[in-house]
Amino acid sequence: GHQPFPAMVVDRLWNLVTANDAALTLLSDGLAPELLEPPVNVMRASLHPDGMAPRIVNFGPWATHLVDRIRREAEATGDPELGDLHAELCSYPGVAGSETVPDTVSRLFMPLVLRMPDGSELSFFSTVATFGTARDVTVEELSIESFFPADEATAAALRALSG
């Protein structure tokens, strides 16, 4: 129902569970095949130098935003796998540690700006929804990330891509 805008469902480790066509198109474009082997970790696919990283126009702030999110989740849950993912992401070229997040505003809103193969740029903001009162541990560990166009040019481009 979110088409033509990207949306995905991820598990507690940010492994892709399912995604709509718009998200799959953006996620798979130009990524190294090994990053697309299941389970696809969307954080790894986003920040790895053979992943989406070269296409992210605002890579430094976006990467810091993502690793800060993973750090906070690892600290809140005590999950060693999230801690390992945080360490891995911080080891990638150009990814600064999450302690460099300057203020609360950048934690609340950080646009993702993607350069497309034709040189155009798409700008998004996203929301992450979790099931706070889930009665099933499997559902409790899922999150839905929905991307919305941050400008009319992005909205028009996504509508055109969806045919």
CSV table of C-alpha atoms in Angstrom, one decimal:
chain,number,residue,atom,x,y,z
A,1,GLY,CA,0.0,0.0,0.0
A,2,HIS,CA,3.0,2.3,0.3
A,3,GLN,CA,3.9,2.0,-3.4
A,4,PRO,CA,5.4,3.8,-5.2
A,5,PHE,CA,7.4,4.8,-2.1
A,6,PRO,CA,9.9,2.4,-0.6
A,7,ALA,CA,9.0,0.3,2.5
A,8,MET,CA,10.5,-2.7,4.2
A,9,VAL,CA,10.1,-5.0,7.1
A,10,VAL,CA,13.3,-5.9,9.1
A,11,ASP,CA,14.0,-8.0,12.1
A,12,ARG,CA,15.8,-7.0,15.3
A,13,LEU,CA,19.2,-7.3,13.5
A,14,TRP,CA,18.1,-5.2,10.5
A,15,ASN,CA,17.9,-8.3,8.3
A,16,LEU,CA,15.4,-7.8,5.5
A,17,VAL,CA,12.2,-9.8,6.0
A,18,THR,CA,10.2,-8.4,3.1
A,19,ALA,CA,10.0,-5.2,1.1
A,20,ASN,CA,7.9,-3.6,-1.6
A,21,ASP,CA,9.0,-3.3,-5.2
A,22,ALA,CA,10.2,0.3,-4.8
A,23,ALA,CA,12.5,-0.6,-1.9
A,24,LEU,CA,13.8,-3.7,-3.7
A,25,THR,CA,14.6,-1.6,-6.8
A,26,LEU,CA,16.6,1.0,-4.8
A,27,LEU,CA,18.3,-1.5,-2.5
A,28,SER,CA,19.5,-3.9,-5.3
A,29,ASP,CA,20.7,-1.3,-7.8
A,30,GLY,CA,24.5,-1.7,-8.1
A,31,LEU,CA,25.1,-3.7,-5.0
A,32,ALA,CA,27.8,-6.4,-4.8
A,33,PRO,CA,26.1,-9.8,-5.2
A,34,GLU,CA,27.3,-11.0,-1.8
A,35,LEU,CA,25.5,-8.1,0.0
A,36,LEU,CA,22.2,-9.4,-1.6
A,37,GLU,CA,22.6,-13.0,-0.3
A,38,PRO,CA,20.1,-13.9,2.4
A,39,PRO,CA,19.8,-12.8,5.0
A,40,VAL,CA,20.2,-9.3,3.5
A,41,ASN,CA,21.2,-6.9,6.2
A,42,VAL,CA,20.0,-3.5,5.2
A,43,MET,CA,22.5,-1.6,7.4
A,44,ARG,CA,25.4,-3.5,5.9
A,45,ALA,CA,23.9,-3.0,2.3
A,46,SER,CA,23.5,0.7,3.0
A,47,LEU,CA,26.9,1.5,4.4
A,48,HIS,CA,29.3,-1.1,2.9
A,49,PRO,CA,31.6,0.4,0.2
A,50,ASP,CA,30.4,-2.2,-2.3
A,51,GLY,CA,26.8,-1.4,-1.3
A,52,MET,CA,24.8,1.8,-1.5
A,53,ALA,CA,27.5,3.9,0.1
A,54,PRO,CA,28.9,5.3,-3.1
A,55,ARG,CA,25.4,6.5,-4.1
A,56,ILE,CA,24.5,8.2,-0.9
A,57,VAL,CA,25.1,11.9,-1.4
A,58,ASN,CA,25.1,12.8,2.3
A,59,PHE,CA,27.0,9.7,3.3
A,60,GLY,CA,28.8,11.0,6.4
A,61,PRO,CA,25.7,12.3,8.3
A,62,TRP,CA,23.5,9.4,7.1
A,63,ALA,CA,26.1,6.8,8.2
A,64,THR,CA,26.5,8.5,11.6
A,65,HIS,CA,22.7,8.6,11.9
A,66,LEU,CA,22.5,4.8,11.2
A,67,VAL,CA,25.3,3.7,13.5
A,68,ASP,CA,24.0,5.9,16.3
A,69,ARG,CA,20.6,4.0,15.9
A,70,ILE,CA,22.3,0.6,16.1
A,71,ARG,CA,24.5,1.7,19.1
A,72,ARG,CA,21.4,2.9,21.0
A,73,GLU,CA,19.5,-0.3,20.2
A,74,ALA,CA,22.5,-2.5,21.3
A,75,GLU,CA,22.8,-0.5,24.5
A,76,ALA,CA,19.0,-0.7,25.3
A,77,THR,CA,18.7,-4.4,24.6
A,78,GLY,CA,22.2,-5.7,25.6
A,79,ASP,CA,22.2,-7.7,22.4
A,80,PRO,CA,25.7,-8.7,21.6
A,81,GLU,CA,24.8,-9.3,17.9
A,82,LEU,CA,23.7,-5.7,17.5
A,83,GLY,CA,27.0,-4.6,19.2
A,84,ASP,CA,28.9,-6.7,16.7
A,85,LEU,CA,26.9,-5.1,13.8
A,86,HIS,CA,27.7,-1.7,15.2
A,87,ALA,CA,31.4,-2.5,15.4
A,88,GLU,CA,31.4,-3.9,11.8
A,89,LEU,CA,29.6,-0.8,10.4
A,90,CYS,CA,32.0,1.6,12.2
A,91,SER,CA,34.9,-0.3,10.5
A,92,TYR,CA,33.7,0.7,7.0
A,93,PRO,CA,35.6,3.5,5.2
A,94,GLY,CA,34.0,6.9,5.9
A,95,VAL,CA,31.8,5.7,8.7
A,96,ALA,CA,32.4,7.7,11.9
A,97,GLY,CA,31.5,6.4,15.3
A,98,SER,CA,28.1,7.3,16.6
A,99,GLU,CA,29.4,9.4,19.4
A,100,THR,CA,29.8,12.2,16.8
A,101,VAL,CA,26.1,12.8,16.6
A,102,PRO,CA,25.9,16.5,17.5
A,103,ASP,CA,22.3,17.0,18.7
A,104,THR,CA,18.9,15.7,19.1
A,105,VAL,CA,17.5,17.2,15.9
A,106,SER,CA,19.9,15.1,13.8
A,107,ARG,CA,18.6,12.0,15.6
A,108,LEU,CA,15.0,12.9,14.8
A,109,PHE,CA,15.4,13.9,11.2
A,110,MET,CA,18.1,12.9,8.7
A,111,PRO,CA,17.3,12.8,5.1
A,112,LEU,CA,18.7,10.1,2.8
A,113,VAL,CA,19.8,11.6,-0.5
A,114,LEU,CA,20.5,9.0,-3.2
A,115,ARG,CA,22.2,9.6,-6.5
A,116,MET,CA,20.6,7.6,-9.3
A,117,PRO,CA,22.4,6.0,-12.2
A,118,ASP,CA,21.2,8.9,-14.5
A,119,GLY,CA,22.8,11.4,-12.1
A,120,SER,CA,19.5,12.6,-10.6
A,121,GLU,CA,19.1,12.7,-6.9
A,122,LEU,CA,16.2,11.4,-4.8
A,123,SER,CA,15.7,12.7,-1.3
A,124,PHE,CA,13.8,10.8,1.4
A,125,PHE,CA,12.9,10.9,5.1
A,126,SER,CA,11.9,7.7,6.9
A,127,THR,CA,9.9,6.5,9.8
A,128,VAL,CA,10.4,3.2,11.7
A,129,ALA,CA,7.4,1.6,13.3
A,130,THR,CA,7.6,-1.2,15.8
A,131,PHE,CA,4.9,-3.3,17.5
A,132,GLY,CA,4.9,-2.1,21.1
A,133,THR,CA,2.2,-4.4,22.3
A,134,ALA,CA,2.9,-7.5,20.3
A,135,ARG,CA,1.8,-10.7,21.9
A,136,ASP,CA,4.2,-12.8,19.7
A,137,VAL,CA,8.0,-12.6,20.1
A,138,THR,CA,8.4,-12.9,16.4
A,139,VAL,CA,6.2,-9.9,15.7
A,140,GLU,CA,7.8,-8.0,18.6
A,141,GLU,CA,11.2,-8.2,16.8
A,142,LEU,CA,9.9,-6.7,13.5
A,143,SER,CA,10.0,-3.1,12.4
A,144,ILE,CA,8.6,-1.4,9.4
A,145,GLU,CA,10.7,1.3,7.8
A,146,SER,CA,8.8,3.5,5.4
A,147,PHE,CA,10.5,6.0,3.2
A,148,PHE,CA,8.7,9.1,2.0
A,149,PRO,CA,9.8,11.6,-0.7
A,150,ALA,CA,11.3,14.7,0.9
A,151,ASP,CA,10.4,16.8,-2.2
A,152,GLU,CA,8.1,16.8,-5.2
A,153,ALA,CA,10.9,15.9,-7.6
A,154,THR,CA,11.5,12.6,-5.7
A,155,ALA,CA,7.8,11.9,-5.5
A,156,ALA,CA,7.5,12.4,-9.3
A,157,ALA,CA,10.5,10.2,-10.1
A,158,LEU,CA,9.2,7.4,-7.9
A,159,ARG,CA,5.8,7.5,-9.6
A,160,ALA,CA,7.5,7.4,-13.0
A,161,LEU,CA,9.6,4.4,-11.9
A,162,SER,CA,6.6,2.5,-10.8
A,163,GLY,CA,5.1,2.9,-14.2
